Coordinates of N, CA and C in Angstrom, one line a residue:
X1 N 0.6 -1.2 -0.1 CA 0.2 0.1 0.0 C 1.0 1.3 0.0
X2 N 2.0 1.2 0.7 CA 2.9 2.4 0.8 C 3.4 2.7 -0.4
X3 N 4.0 1.7 -1.1 CA 4.6 1.5 -2.4 C 3.6 2.1 -3.4
X4 N 2.5 1.7 -3.7 CA 1.7 2.2 -4.3 C 1.1 3.6 -4.3
X5 N 1.1 4.1 -3.0 CA 0.8 5.5 -2.9 C 2.1 6.2 -3.0
X6 N 3.2 5.7 -3.0 CA 4.5 6.3 -3.1 C 4.5 6.8 -4.8
X7 N 4.1 5.7 -5.6 CA 4.3 5.6 -6.9 C 3.2 6.5 -7.6
X8 N 1.9 6.5 -6.9 CA 0.9 7.5 -7.3 C 1.3 9.0 -7.5
X9 N 2.0 9.2 -6.4 CA 2.6 10.7 -5.9 C 3.6 10.9 -7.0
X10 N 4.5 9.9 -7.0 CA 5.7 10.3 -8.0 C 5.3 10.5 -9.5
X11 N 4.1 9.8 -10.0 CA 3.8 9.8 -11.3 C 2.5 10.9 -11.4
X12 N 2.1 11.6 -10.5 CA 1.0 12.3 -10.5 C -0.2 11.8 -11.1
X13 N -0.5 10.4 -10.9 CA -1.6 9.6 -11.0 C -2.7 9.9 -10.6
X14 N -3.8 9.6 -11.3 CA -5.3 9.7 -10.6 C -5.4 8.4 -9.4
X15 N -4.9 7.3 -9.7 CA -4.9 6.2 -8.8 C -4.1 5.2 -9.3
X16 N -4.1 4.1 -8.5 CA -3.7 2.8 -9.3 C -3.8 1.5 -8.3
X17 N -3.5 0.3 -8.9 CA -3.7 -0.8 -8.1 C -2.7 -1.9 -8.2
X18 N -2.3 -2.7 -7.2 CA -1.4 -3.6 -7.2 C -2.2 -5.0 -6.9
X19 N -1.9 -6.1 -7.6 CA -2.7 -7.3 -7.4 C -1.4 -8.1 -7.3
X20 N -1.2 -9.1 -6.1 CA -0.2 -10.0 -6.1 C -1.0 -11.4 -5.7
X21 N -0.7 -12.3 -6.9 CA -1.7 -13.4 -6.8 C -0.8 -14.7 -7.3
X22 N -1.0 -15.9 -6.7 CA -0.4 -17.3 -7.1 C -1.0 -17.6 -8.5
X23 N -0.1 -17.7 -9.7 CA -0.7 -17.8 -10.9 C -1.2 -19.4 -10.9
X24 N -0.7 -20.2 -10.1 CA -1.0 -21.7 -10.4 C -2.7 -22.1 -9.6
X25 N -2.9 -21.0 -8.6 CA -3.9 -21.3 -7.9 C -5.0 -20.2 -8.2
X26 N -4.7 -19.0 -8.2 CA -5.5 -17.8 -8.5 C -5.8 -17.2 -7.0
X27 N -5.1 -17.8 -5.8 CA -5.2 -17.2 -4.7 C -4.6 -15.9 -4.6
X28 N -5.1 -14.7 -4.2 CA -5.0 -13.3 -4.0 C -4.2 -13.3 -2.9
X29 N -2.6 -12.9 -2.8 CA -2.1 -12.7 -1.7 C -2.2 -11.3 -1.2
X30 N -2.3 -10.5 -2.0 CA -2.2 -9.0 -1.8 C -3.1 -8.3 -2.9
X31 N -3.9 -7.1 -2.4 CA -4.3 -6.1 -3.2 C -4.5 -5.1 -2.6
X32 N -4.1 -4.0 -3.2 CA -4.0 -2.7 -3.0 C -4.6 -1.6 -4.0
X33 N -5.1 -0.5 -3.5 CA -5.7 0.5 -4.3 C -5.3 1.7 -3.7
X34 N -5.1 2.6 -4.6 CA -4.8 3.9 -4.5 C -5.6 5.1 -5.2
X35 N -6.5 6.0 -4.9 CA -6.6 6.5 -3.5 C -7.2 5.4 -2.6
X36 N -7.0 5.4 -1.3 CA -7.9 4.8 -0.4 C -8.4 5.6 0.8
X37 N -9.0 4.6 1.7 CA -9.7 5.6 2.8 C -9.4 4.7 4.2
X38 N -9.6 5.5 5.3 CA -9.6 4.6 6.6 C -11.2 4.3 7.0
X39 N -11.2 2.7 7.1 CA -12.8 2.3 7.3 C -13.3 2.8 8.6
X40 N -12.5 3.3 9.6 CA -12.7 3.7 11.0 C -13.2 5.2 11.1
X41 N -12.9 5.8 9.8 CA -13.2 7.2 9.6 C -13.5 7.4 8.4
X42 N -14.4 6.5 7.7 CA -15.1 6.5 6.1 C -15.6 7.7 6.0
X43 N -16.4 8.7 6.9 CA -17.4 9.7 6.5 C -16.4 10.9 6.0
X44 N -15.0 11.0 6.9 CA -14.0 12.2 6.2 C -13.9 11.8 4.9
X45 N -14.0 10.8 4.3 CA -13.8 10.6 2.8 C -14.9 10.7 1.9
X46 N -16.1 11.0 2.3 CA -17.1 10.9 1.9 C -17.2 12.0 0.5
X47 N -16.2 13.0 0.5 CA -16.5 13.8 -0.7 C -16.2 13.2 -1.9
X48 N -15.3 12.2 -1.9 CA -14.7 11.5 -3.1 C -14.9 10.1 -3.0
X49 N -16.0 9.8 -3.8 CA -16.5 8.5 -3.9 C -15.6 7.4 -4.2
X50 N -14.8 7.8 -5.1 CA -14.0 6.8 -5.6 C -13.2 6.0 -4.8
X51 N -13.1 6.4 -3.9 CA -12.2 5.9 -2.7 C -12.7 4.3 -2.1
X52 N -14.0 4.5 -2.2 CA -14.8 3.4 -1.7 C -14.8 2.2 -3.0
X53 N -14.4 2.4 -4.2 CA -14.3 1.3 -5.1 C -12.8 0.7 -4.8
X54 N -12.9 -0.6 -5.3 CA -11.7 -1.8 -5.1 C -11.5 -1.6 -6.8
X55 N -10.7 -0.7 -6.9 CA -10.4 -0.5 -8.3 C -9.8 -1.9 -8.9
X56 N -9.2 -2.5 -8.5 CA -8.5 -3.7 -9.0 C -9.5 -4.5 -9.8
X57 N -10.9 -4.5 -9.3 CA -11.8 -5.6 -9.6 C -12.8 -4.6 -10.1
X58 N -13.0 -3.1 -9.9 CA -14.1 -2.1 -10.4 C -13.9 -1.0 -11.3
X59 N -12.5 -1.2 -11.7 CA -12.2 -0.1 -12.4 C -11.8 -0.6 -14.1
X60 N -12.4 0.0 -14.9 CA -12.2 -0.6 -16.6 C -11.0 0.3 -16.8
X61 N -10.1 0.1 -17.8 CA -9.1 0.9 -18.4 C -8.5 0.1 -19.7
X62 N -7.8 0.7 -20.4 CA -6.9 0.0 -21.4 C -5.7 -0.1 -20.9
X63 N -5.4 -1.4 -21.0 CA -4.2 -1.8 -20.6 C -2.6 -1.3 -21.1
X64 N -3.0 -1.0 -22.6 CA -1.6 -0.6 -23.1 C -0.9 -1.5 -23.5
X65 N 0.3 -1.4 -23.6 CA 1.7 -2.1 -24.0 C 1.9 -3.3 -23.2
X66 N 1.2 -3.4 -22.1 CA 1.5 -4.7 -21.1 C 0.5 -5.7 -22.1
X67 N -0.4 -5.3 -22.8 CA -1.1 -6.4 -23.4 C -0.5 -7.0 -24.6
X68 N 0.6 -6.6 -25.0 CA 1.5 -7.1 -26.1 C 1.9 -8.6 -25.9
X69 N 2.3 -8.8 -24.5 CA 2.6 -10.0 -24.3 C 1.6 -11.3 -24.5
X70 N 0.3 -10.8 -24.5 CA -0.7 -11.9 -25.0 C -1.0 -11.9 -26.6
X71 N -0.7 -10.8 -27.1 CA -0.7 -11.0 -28.8 C 0.7 -12.1 -29.3
X72 N 1.7 -11.7 -28.6 CA 2.7 -12.7 -29.0 C 2.7 -14.1 -28.6
X73 N 2.1 -14.0 -27.4 CA 1.9 -15.3 -27.0 C 0.6 -16.2 -27.7
X74 N -0.2 -15.4 -28.6 CA -1.2 -15.9 -29.2 C -0.5 -16.4 -30.6
X75 N 0.4 -15.5 -31.2 CA 0.7 -15.7 -32.8 C 1.9 -16.9 -32.4
X76 N 2.6 -17.1 -31.1 CA 3.3 -18.2 -31.0 C 2.6 -19.7 -31.1
X77 N 1.3 -19.6 -30.0 CA 0.7 -20.5 -30.0 C 0.1 -21.2 -31.1
X78 N -0.3 -20.1 -32.0 CA -1.1 -20.5 -33.4 C -0.1 -20.8 -34.1
X79 N 1.2 -21.1 -34.2 CA 2.4 -21.3 -34.9 C 2.7 -20.3 -36.2
X80 N 2.4 -19.3 -35.9 CA 2.4 -17.9 -36.9 C 3.8 -17.6 -36.9
X81 N 4.4 -17.4 -35.6 CA 5.5 -17.0 -35.6 C 6.5 -17.6 -34.9
X82 N 7.8 -17.3 -34.8 CA 8.6 -18.0 -33.9 C 9.7 -16.8 -33.2
X83 N 10.3 -17.0 -32.1 CA 10.8 -15.8 -31.6 C 12.0 -14.9 -32.3
X84 N 12.4 -16.0 -33.3 CA 13.2 -15.5 -34.2 C 12.7 -14.8 -35.6
X85 N 11.3 -15.2 -35.7 CA 10.8 -14.6 -36.9 C 11.2 -13.0 -37.2
X86 N 11.5 -12.6 -38.3 CA 12.0 -11.1 -38.4 C 10.6 -10.1 -39.2
X87 N 11.0 -9.1 -38.7 CA 9.7 -8.0 -39.4 C 10.6 -6.7 -39.5
X88 N 10.3 -6.1 -40.6 CA 10.8 -4.9 -41.1 C 9.7 -3.9 -40.6
X89 N 10.2 -2.8 -39.8 CA 9.4 -1.8 -39.3 C 9.5 -0.5 -39.9
X90 N 8.6 0.3 -40.8 CA 8.8 1.2 -41.3 C 8.1 2.6 -40.5
X91 N 7.7 2.1 -39.2 CA 7.2 3.3 -38.3 C 5.8 3.6 -38.3
X92 N 5.1 3.0 -39.1 CA 3.7 3.0 -39.2 C 2.9 1.9 -40.0
X93 N 1.9 2.0 -39.8 CA 1.0 1.0 -40.5 C -0.3 1.6 -41.1
X94 N -0.7 1.7 -42.2 CA -2.0 2.1 -42.6 C -3.1 0.9 -42.4
X95 N -4.1 1.6 -42.0 CA -5.5 0.3 -42.0 C -6.4 1.2 -42.4
X96 N -7.1 1.2 -43.4 CA -8.3 1.7 -43.9 C -7.8 3.6 -44.1
X97 N -8.6 4.2 -43.3 CA -8.3 5.6 -43.2 C -7.3 6.1 -42.2
X98 N -6.8 5.1 -41.3 CA -5.9 5.3 -40.1 C -4.6 5.0 -40.3
X99 N -3.6 5.8 -39.8 CA -2.3 5.7 -39.7 C -2.0 5.4 -38.6
X100 N -1.3 4.3 -38.0 CA -0.9 4.0 -36.8 C 0.6 3.7 -36.7
X101 N 1.1 4.4 -36.1 CA 2.5 4.7 -35.6 C 3.1 4.1 -34.4
X102 N 4.4 4.2 -34.2 CA 5.1 3.7 -32.8 C 5.0 4.8 -32.1
X103 N 5.3 4.1 -30.8 CA 5.5 5.5 -29.5 C 6.7 6.5 -30.4
X104 N 6.1 7.7 -30.1 CA 7.1 8.7 -30.3 C 7.6 8.7 -32.0
X105 N 6.8 7.9 -32.8 CA 7.1 7.6 -34.4 C 8.5 7.3 -34.4
X106 N 8.9 6.2 -33.6 CA 10.0 5.6 -34.2 C 10.1 4.8 -35.0
X107 N 11.2 4.5 -35.6 CA 11.2 3.8 -36.6 C 12.6 2.6 -36.6
X108 N 12.0 1.3 -36.4 CA 12.9 0.6 -35.8 C 13.9 -0.4 -36.8
X109 N 13.3 -0.5 -38.2 CA 14.1 -1.2 -39.2 C 13.7 -2.7 -38.9
X110 N 14.6 -3.6 -39.3 CA 14.1 -5.2 -39.1 C 14.8 -5.5 -37.8
X111 N 13.8 -6.3 -37.1 CA 13.6 -6.7 -35.8 C 13.2 -7.9 -35.8
X112 N 13.6 -8.9 -35.0 CA 12.9 -10.1 -34.6 C 11.6 -10.1 -33.6
X113 N 10.8 -11.0 -33.5 CA 9.9 -11.1 -32.6 C 10.0 -10.8 -31.3
X114 N 11.2 -11.3 -30.6 CA 11.6 -11.2 -29.6 C 11.8 -9.6 -29.1
X115 N 12.8 -8.9 -30.1 CA 13.0 -7.4 -30.2 C 11.8 -6.6 -30.3
X116 N 10.7 -7.0 -31.0 CA 9.4 -6.5 -31.0 C 8.7 -6.2 -29.6
X117 N 8.8 -7.5 -28.9 CA 8.4 -7.5 -27.4 C 9.1 -6.5 -26.7
X118 N 10.4 -7.0 -26.7 CA 11.4 -6.1 -25.5 C 11.3 -4.8 -25.8
X119 N 11.4 -4.1 -27.2 CA 11.4 -2.8 -27.3 C 9.9 -2.2 -27.5
X120 N 8.9 -3.1 -27.5 CA 7.5 -2.6 -27.6 C 7.3 -1.9 -28.6
X121 N 7.4 -2.7 -29.8 CA 7.0 -1.9 -31.3 C 5.5 -2.3 -31.7
X122 N 4.6 -1.2 -31.7 CA 3.4 -1.5 -32.1 C 3.1 -2.1 -33.4
X123 N 3.9 -1.6 -34.6 CA 3.8 -2.2 -35.8 C 4.1 -3.5 -35.8
X124 N 5.2 -3.9 -34.8 CA 5.4 -5.3 -34.9 C 4.7 -6.3 -34.4
X125 N 3.8 -5.7 -33.2 CA 2.7 -6.6 -32.7 C 1.6 -6.6 -33.8
X126 N 1.2 -5.7 -34.3 CA 0.2 -5.7 -35.2 C 0.8 -6.9 -36.3
X127 N 1.7 -6.4 -36.6 CA 2.0 -7.6 -37.6 C 1.9 -9.4 -37.3
X128 N 2.1 -9.4 -36.2 CA 1.9 -10.6 -35.6 C 0.3 -11.1 -35.3
X129 N -0.3 -9.9 -35.1 CA -1.8 -10.1 -35.0 C -2.1 -10.4 -36.3
X130 N -1.8 -9.9 -37.6 CA -2.4 -10.0 -38.7 C -2.2 -11.4 -39.1
X131 N -0.9 -11.8 -38.9 CA -0.5 -13.3 -39.1 C -1.8 -14.4 -38.6
X132 N -2.3 -14.0 -37.4 CA -3.0 -14.9 -36.6 C -4.7 -14.8 -37.4
X133 N -4.7 -13.6 -37.8 CA -6.2 -13.1 -38.5 C -7.3 -12.9 -37.3
X134 N -8.1 -12.0 -37.9 CA -8.8 -11.2 -36.9 C -10.0 -12.4 -36.0
X135 N -10.5 -13.1 -37.0 CA -11.7 -14.5 -36.3 C -10.4 -15.2 -35.1
X136 N -9.7 -15.5 -35.5 CA -8.8 -16.5 -34.6 C -8.5 -15.5 -33.5
X137 N -7.8 -14.5 -33.7 CA -7.2 -13.7 -32.8 C -8.5 -13.3 -31.7
X138 N -9.6 -13.2 -31.9 CA -10.7 -12.9 -31.4 C -11.0 -13.8 -30.5
X139 N -10.9 -15.1 -31.0 CA -11.5 -16.2 -30.3 C -10.5 -16.7 -29.1
X140 N -9.1 -16.3 -29.4 CA -8.1 -16.3 -28.3 C -8.4 -15.3 -27.2
X141 N -8.7 -14.0 -27.7 CA -9.0 -13.2 -26.5 C -10.4 -13.4 -25.7
X142 N -11.1 -14.1 -26.3 CA -12.4 -14.6 -25.8 C -12.0 -15.9 -24.6
X143 N -11.2 -16.9 -25.3 CA -10.6 -17.8 -24.3 C -9.9 -17.5 -23.1
X144 N -9.3 -16.3 -23.2 CA -8.5 -15.9 -22.2 C -9.3 -15.2 -21.1
X145 N -10.8 -14.9 -21.3 CA -11.7 -14.5 -20.5 C -11.7 -12.9 -20.6
X146 N -11.3 -12.2 -21.7 CA -11.1 -10.7 -21.4 C -12.4 -10.0 -22.0
X147 N -13.6 -10.9 -22.0 CA -14.8 -10.3 -22.1 C -15.9 -10.6 -21.2
X148 N -15.3 -11.2 -19.9 CA -16.1 -11.7 -18.9 C -15.6 -11.3 -17.5
X149 N -16.3 -11.6 -16.7 CA -15.8 -11.2 -15.2 C -15.0 -12.6 -15.0
X150 N -14.0 -12.4 -14.0 CA -13.1 -13.4 -13.4 C -13.7 -14.2 -12.4
X151 N -14.7 -13.7 -11.9 CA -15.5 -14.8 -10.8 C -15.1 -14.6 -9.4
X152 N -14.2 -13.4 -9.3 CA -13.5 -13.5 -7.8 C -14.7 -13.3 -6.9
X153 N -14.5 -13.7 -5.6 CA -15.4 -14.0 -4.5 C -15.4 -12.7 -3.7
X154 N -15.4 -11.5 -4.3 CA -15.6 -10.0 -3.7 C -16.8 -9.3 -4.5
X155 N -17.3 -8.3 -3.7 CA -18.6 -7.7 -4.4 C -18.2 -6.8 -5.7
X156 N -19.2 -6.7 -6.2 CA -18.9 -5.5 -7.3 C -18.2 -5.5 -8.6
X157 N -17.7 -6.8 -8.9 CA -16.6 -6.7 -9.9 C -17.5 -6.5 -11.1
X158 N -16.6 -5.7 -12.0 CA -16.9 -5.4 -13.2 C -16.5 -5.9 -14.7
X159 N -16.7 -5.8 -15.6 CA -16.2 -6.1 -17.1 C -16.9 -5.4 -18.1
X160 N -16.0 -5.4 -19.3 CA -16.4 -5.2 -20.4 C -16.5 -6.3 -21.4
X161 N -17.8 -6.3 -22.2 CA -17.7 -7.4 -23.2 C -17.0 -6.7 -24.6
X162 N -16.4 -5.8 -24.6 CA -15.7 -5.2 -25.7 C -16.3 -5.3 -26.8
X163 N -17.8 -4.9 -27.1 CA -18.7 -4.8 -28.0 C -17.7 -4.5 -29.5
X164 N -17.1 -3.4 -29.4 CA -16.5 -2.9 -30.7 C -15.6 -3.8 -31.5
X165 N -15.1 -5.1 -30.3 CA -14.0 -6.0 -31.1 C -15.1 -7.1 -32.3
X166 N -16.2 -7.3 -31.8 CA -17.1 -8.2 -32.3 C -17.3 -8.1 -33.9
X167 N -17.1 -6.6 -34.1 CA -17.2 -6.5 -35.9 C -16.0 -7.1 -36.5
X168 N -15.0 -7.2 -35.8 CA -13.9 -8.0 -36.6 C -13.2 -7.1 -37.6
X169 N -13.4 -5.8 -37.1 CA -12.6 -4.6 -38.1 C -11.4 -4.7 -37.9
X170 N -10.4 -4.6 -39.1 CA -9.0 -4.7 -38.8 C -8.6 -3.8 -38.1
X171 N -9.1 -2.8 -38.3 CA -8.5 -1.6 -37.1 C -8.7 -2.0 -35.8
X172 N -9.6 -2.3 -35.3 CA -10.2 -2.4 -34.2 C -9.2 -3.7 -33.7
X173 N -9.0 -4.7 -34.3 CA -8.3 -5.9 -33.9 C -6.7 -5.4 -33.6
X174 N -6.4 -4.7 -34.6 CA -5.0 -4.2 -34.7 C -4.6 -3.5 -33.6
X175 N -5.3 -2.5 -33.2 CA -5.1 -1.7 -31.9 C -5.1 -2.3 -30.8
X176 N -6.2 -3.5 -30.7 CA -6.5 -4.3 -29.4 C -5.2 -5.0 -29.2
X177 N -4.2 -5.1 -30.4 CA -3.4 -6.2 -30.1 C -2.0 -5.3 -29.4
X178 N -2.1 -3.9 -29.4 CA -1.2 -3.4 -28.4 C -1.8 -2.7 -27.1
X179 N -3.0 -3.0 -27.0 CA -3.8 -2.9 -25.7 C -4.7 -1.5 -25.6
X180 N -4.9 -1.1 -27.0 CA -5.8 0.2 -27.4 C -7.3 -0.2 -27.7
X181 N -8.3 0.2 -27.3 CA -9.6 -0.2 -27.7 C -10.0 -1.4 -27.3
X182 N -9.3 -1.9 -26.0 CA -9.8 -2.9 -25.4 C -9.7 -2.7 -24.2
X183 N -10.7 -3.0 -23.2 CA -10.9 -2.5 -21.9 C -10.9 -3.8 -20.8
X184 N -10.1 -3.6 -19.9 CA -10.3 -4.9 -18.7 C -10.1 -4.3 -17.4
X185 N -10.3 -5.1 -16.4 CA -9.8 -4.5 -15.1 C -8.2 -4.9 -14.8
X186 N -7.7 -4.3 -14.1 CA -6.4 -4.7 -13.5 C -6.4 -6.3 -12.9
X187 N -7.4 -6.5 -12.2 CA -7.6 -8.0 -12.0 C -7.4 -8.9 -13.2
X188 N -8.2 -8.9 -14.2 CA -8.5 -9.4 -15.3 C -6.6 -9.6 -15.8
X189 N -6.2 -8.7 -16.1 CA -4.8 -8.4 -16.6 C -4.0 -9.5 -15.5
X190 N -4.2 -9.5 -14.3 CA -3.3 -10.3 -13.7 C -3.7 -11.8 -13.9
X191 N -4.9 -12.1 -14.2 CA -5.5 -13.5 -14.3 C -5.0 -14.1 -15.8
X192 N -4.7 -13.0 -16.6 CA -4.3 -13.4 -18.0 C -2.7 -13.5 -17.9
X193 N -2.0 -12.8 -17.3 CA -0.8 -12.9 -17.0 C -0.3 -14.2 -16.2
X194 N -1.3 -14.6 -15.2 CA -1.0 -15.9 -14.7 C -1.0 -17.1 -15.5
X195 N -2.0 -17.0 -16.7 CA -2.0 -18.3 -17.8 C -0.6 -18.0 -18.2
X196 N 0.1 -17.1 -18.6 CA 1.2 -17.0 -19.5 C 2.5 -17.9 -18.3
X197 N 2.4 -17.5 -17.0 CA 3.1 -18.1 -16.1 C 3.0 -19.7 -15.9
X198 N 1.7 -20.1 -15.9 CA 1.3 -21.6 -15.5 C 1.2 -22.5 -16.4
X199 N 1.4 -22.0 -17.9 CA 1.2 -23.1 -18.7 C 0.2 -23.1 -19.5
X200 N -0.8 -21.9 -19.4 CA -1.7 -21.9 -20.2 C -3.2 -21.7 -19.8
X201 N -3.4 -22.2 -18.4 CA -4.5 -22.1 -17.9 C -5.2 -21.1 -16.9
X202 N -6.5 -20.6 -17.3 CA -7.2 -19.6 -16.6 C -7.7 -19.9 -15.2
X203 N -7.2 -19.2 -14.3 CA -7.4 -19.6 -12.9 C -8.7 -18.6 -12.7
X204 N -9.4 -19.2 -11.6 CA -10.4 -18.0 -11.0 C -10.0 -17.6 -9.7
X205 N -9.5 -16.2 -9.6 CA -8.9 -15.9 -8.5 C -10.0 -15.8 -7.2
X206 N -9.3 -16.0 -6.1 CA -10.0 -15.8 -5.1 C -9.6 -15.3 -3.6
X207 N -10.2 -14.7 -2.6 CA -9.7 -14.1 -1.7 C -10.0 -14.8 -0.3
X208 N -11.1 -15.5 0.0 CA -11.5 -16.4 1.1 C -10.6 -17.9 1.1
X209 N -9.8 -18.0 1.6 CA -9.2 -19.4 2.0 C -9.9 -20.4 2.3
X210 N -10.8 -19.9 3.6 CA -11.7 -20.9 4.2 C -12.7 -20.4 5.0
X211 N -13.7 -21.1 5.3 CA -15.1 -20.6 5.8 C -15.1 -21.3 7.3
X212 N -15.2 -20.9 8.3 CA -15.6 -21.4 9.5 C -16.8 -20.9 9.9
X213 N -17.7 -22.0 9.8 CA -19.1 -21.9 10.3 C -19.4 -22.0 11.4
X214 N -20.7 -21.3 12.0 CA -20.6 -21.2 13.7 C -20.9 -22.4 14.3
X215 N -21.0 -23.5 13.8 CA -20.9 -24.9 14.4 C -19.5 -25.5 14.6
X216 N -18.6 -24.8 14.1 CA -16.9 -25.0 14.0 C -16.5 -25.6 12.8
X217 N -17.8 -26.2 11.8 CA -17.1 -26.7 10.3 C -16.4 -25.9 9.7
X218 N -15.4 -26.3 9.0 CA -14.3 -25.8 8.3 C -14.6 -26.0 6.8
X219 N -14.6 -25.0 6.0 CA -15.0 -25.1 4.6 C -13.8 -24.7 3.8
X220 N -12.9 -25.6 3.1 CA -11.8 -25.2 2.5 C -12.1 -24.8 1.0
X221 N -11.5 -23.6 0.6 CA -11.9 -23.3 -0.6 C -10.8 -23.9 -1.6
X222 N -11.0 -24.6 -2.7 CA -10.6 -25.1 -3.6 C -10.4 -24.4 -4.8
X223 N -8.8 -24.4 -5.3 CA -8.5 -23.7 -6.5 C -9.5 -24.1 -7.7
X224 N -9.7 -23.5 -8.5 CA -10.5 -23.8 -9.4 C -10.0 -23.1 -11.1
X225 N -9.9 -24.0 -12.0 CA -9.4 -23.8 -13.4 C -10.7 -23.5 -14.2
X226 N -10.9 -22.0 -14.4 CA -11.9 -21.5 -15.4 C -11.8 -22.0 -16.7
X227 N -10.6 -22.0 -17.6 CA -10.4 -22.5 -18.6 C -9.2 -22.9 -18.7
X228 N -9.0 -24.4 -19.4 CA -7.6 -25.3 -19.4 C -7.2 -25.0 -20.9
X229 N -5.9 -24.3 -20.8 CA -5.0 -24.6 -22.1 C -5.4 -23.6 -23.1
X230 N -5.6 -22.3 -22.5 CA -6.1 -21.4 -23.5 C -4.9 -21.0 -24.4
X231 N -3.6 -21.4 -23.8 CA -2.3 -21.6 -24.8 C -1.6 -22.8 -24.3
X232 N -0.8 -23.2 -25.2 CA 0.1 -24.4 -24.5 C 1.6 -24.0 -24.7

């Protein structure tokens, strides 16, 4: 919590979240939000209702370049690229009436897919997505669970069905490949990254480890796989 508040202040951010989760079980080890409030003195914070939200599960945002890891994992899983596949970057890509550039309009020249990810090259990630194809790429995103709730056992989780992607328009899927034009929660992002770490399974995150009933009976919460083998 202290680290998060320090970084929010350093970057003059509106807020932020940290989620620490076991990628193999979905067990949430820590979850922090900023801004936050003191529940013992909640009335003092009522002027800003945002502080009462759990942003990790209740705030939607465009994840941006951290989403590129999913696009590259999809293209690898679909056998469309290898880490050594090369791509020549000219600094931009035209799609219909749109011209999409790299950050700061940089031109990277010939790069491998490994370098595309390392250097966060928008055009290279769009190239990988185009090899997968819109329909297939959309199906992978659906399998990752990006269009639904994670099912975590806390109140008020939100999600976006990302209706704009259902049209399978080239520009929509291209920008989604680098995390723009697609909205998810920070928690959904953490679950997605867990699949990259655990071998491809979408875990269901949980906070409650066990329930002790009034009669003393203990109910242990068992880890659950929501979707197995989204990537291999």
